[in-house]
Short mmCIF file of C-alpha atoms in Angstrom, two decimals:
data_model
loop_
_atom_site.label_atom_id
_atom_site.label_comp_id
_atom_site.label_asym_id
_atom_site.label_seq_id
_atom_site.Cartn_x
_atom_site.Cartn_y
_atom_site.Cartn_z
CA GLN A 56 18.55 -3.66 3.46
CA VAL A 57 15.14 -3.07 2.89
CA GLU A 58 12.97 -0.14 4.41
CA LEU A 59 9.61 0.69 2.51
CA VAL A 60 8.21 4.09 4.02
CA GLU A 61 4.45 4.92 3.96
CA SER A 62 3.12 8.81 2.99
CA GLY A 63 0.41 10.49 2.65
CA GLY A 64 -1.75 10.16 5.58
CA GLY A 65 -4.40 12.37 7.10
CA LEU A 66 -8.17 12.86 8.24
CA VAL A 67 -9.51 13.77 5.20
CA GLN A 68 -14.42 14.67 4.88
CA ALA A 69 -15.89 12.03 3.99
CA GLY A 70 -16.38 11.76 0.43
CA GLY A 71 -13.21 13.28 -0.39
CA SER A 72 -9.30 11.34 -1.23
CA ARG A 73 -6.42 10.90 -0.99
CA LYS A 74 -3.32 9.77 -1.49
CA LEU A 75 -1.07 7.74 -0.76
CA SER A 76 3.11 5.83 -1.49
CA CYS A 77 4.78 3.67 0.01
CA GLU A 78 9.38 4.19 -1.08
CA ALA A 79 11.01 1.40 -1.56
CA SER A 80 15.46 2.29 -0.09
CA GLY A 81 18.21 0.49 0.63
CA SER A 82 19.70 -3.17 -1.49
CA ILE A 83 17.32 -3.33 -3.57
CA PHE A 84 18.14 -5.38 -6.47
CA ARG A 85 14.29 -5.39 -8.18
CA ILE A 86 10.71 -5.39 -6.52
CA ASN A 87 8.16 -7.37 -7.42
CA ASP A 88 4.32 -6.94 -6.11
CA MET A 89 3.35 -4.55 -3.59
CA SER A 90 1.03 -4.18 -1.66
CA TRP A 91 -1.54 -1.99 0.38
CA TYR A 92 -3.07 -3.64 4.36
CA ARG A 93 -5.44 -1.76 6.39
CA GLN A 94 -5.83 -2.03 9.89
CA PRO A 95 -9.55 -0.75 11.22
CA PRO A 96 -9.61 -0.18 15.10
CA GLY A 97 -9.50 -2.91 17.24
CA LYS A 98 -9.87 -5.58 13.99
CA GLN A 99 -7.60 -6.90 12.10
CA ARG A 100 -5.12 -6.62 9.18
CA ALA A 101 -6.41 -6.44 6.18
CA LEU A 102 -5.94 -6.68 1.85
CA VAL A 103 -6.77 -3.71 0.15
CA ALA A 104 -5.46 -3.62 -3.43
CA THR A 105 -2.10 -5.56 -4.59
CA ILE A 106 0.42 -4.22 -7.89
CA PHE A 107 1.43 -7.73 -9.30
CA SER A 108 5.90 -6.85 -10.77
CA ASN A 109 3.50 -7.31 -14.43
CA GLY A 110 1.24 -5.14 -13.59
CA THR A 111 -1.91 -6.21 -12.57
CA THR A 112 -3.63 -5.18 -9.68
CA THR A 113 -6.34 -7.16 -7.70
CA TYR A 114 -9.00 -4.95 -5.33
CA ALA A 115 -11.24 -6.11 -2.54
CA ASP A 116 -14.17 -6.19 -3.43
CA SER A 117 -15.14 -2.85 0.09
CA VAL A 118 -12.91 -0.45 -2.04
CA LYS A 119 -13.68 -2.09 -5.59
CA GLY A 120 -14.29 1.06 -8.05
CA ARG A 121 -12.85 3.91 -5.08
CA PHE A 122 -9.47 3.23 -4.41
CA THR A 123 -6.05 2.68 -7.82
CA ILE A 124 -3.51 0.72 -6.97
CA SER A 125 -0.11 1.84 -8.96
CA ARG A 126 3.39 1.54 -8.74
CA ASP A 127 6.12 3.63 -10.04
CA ASN A 128 9.11 1.08 -10.38
CA ALA A 129 11.65 3.83 -12.01
CA LYS A 130 10.96 5.87 -7.85
CA ASN A 131 10.65 2.42 -6.31
CA THR A 132 7.37 3.57 -5.32
CA MET A 133 4.05 2.83 -4.97
CA TYR A 134 0.48 4.54 -3.99
CA LEU A 135 -2.60 3.98 -3.81
CA GLN A 136 -5.24 6.79 -4.53
CA MET A 137 -8.43 6.14 -2.23
CA ASN A 138 -11.67 7.94 -3.84
CA ASN A 139 -15.19 8.78 -2.50
CA LEU A 140 -13.61 8.15 0.98
CA LYS A 141 -16.20 6.56 3.52
CA PRO A 142 -15.65 6.83 8.16
CA GLU A 143 -15.15 3.07 6.92
CA ASP A 144 -12.01 3.48 5.57
CA THR A 145 -10.64 4.64 8.69
CA ALA A 146 -7.52 2.79 9.07
CA VAL A 147 -4.16 2.35 9.74
CA TYR A 148 -2.65 1.88 5.67
CA TYR A 149 0.35 -0.41 6.00
CA CYS A 150 2.54 -1.07 2.58
CA HIS A 151 4.57 -4.68 2.03
CA GLY A 152 6.80 -5.41 -0.55
CA ILE A 153 7.83 -9.09 -1.49
CA ILE A 154 11.71 -8.01 -2.41
CA ARG A 155 14.41 -9.68 -3.98
CA THR A 156 18.67 -7.79 -2.66
CA THR A 157 21.47 -7.31 -4.86
CA THR A 158 22.59 -10.29 -2.55
CA MET A 159 20.27 -12.27 -4.20
CA VAL A 160 17.42 -13.50 -1.04
CA LEU A 161 13.73 -13.11 -2.03
CA THR A 162 13.07 -10.65 1.32
CA LYS A 163 8.74 -9.71 2.53
CA ASN A 164 9.20 -6.20 4.00
CA TRP A 165 6.40 -3.61 5.57
CA GLY A 166 6.58 -0.77 5.92
CA GLN A 167 5.66 1.23 9.95
CA GLY A 168 2.02 2.58 8.58
CA THR A 169 0.14 5.83 7.89
CA GLN A 170 -3.14 6.49 9.51
CA VAL A 171 -6.04 7.38 7.23
CA THR A 172 -8.48 8.69 9.23
CA VAL A 173 -12.17 9.53 7.42
CA SER A 174 -14.80 12.16 9.44
CA SER A 175 -18.31 11.97 9.14
#
């Protein structure tokens, strides 16, 4: 069994910064691709950024140049550094990980979400 836990959400003023973390725990053999998604109020969940197992990263156009995704494989942790935040970045942020367990099963896992609110 694998669990993802996000942290770092909160209230921040427009133009400010926030860093989210997502720690994976449990019966982990290898963590493959990891991603951040977000779901604004009344809208669908959407992909924000992905970091592949080789370190390659991709971003949604709306966050390019402002957000940086990274990972620390030794800590089984992924991060999202968010700079120059805008009110439209307000959302619940979820991490997602494709993880192979110690029993060699490939699993897709979601965290519980962390709220980020950007005030104008």
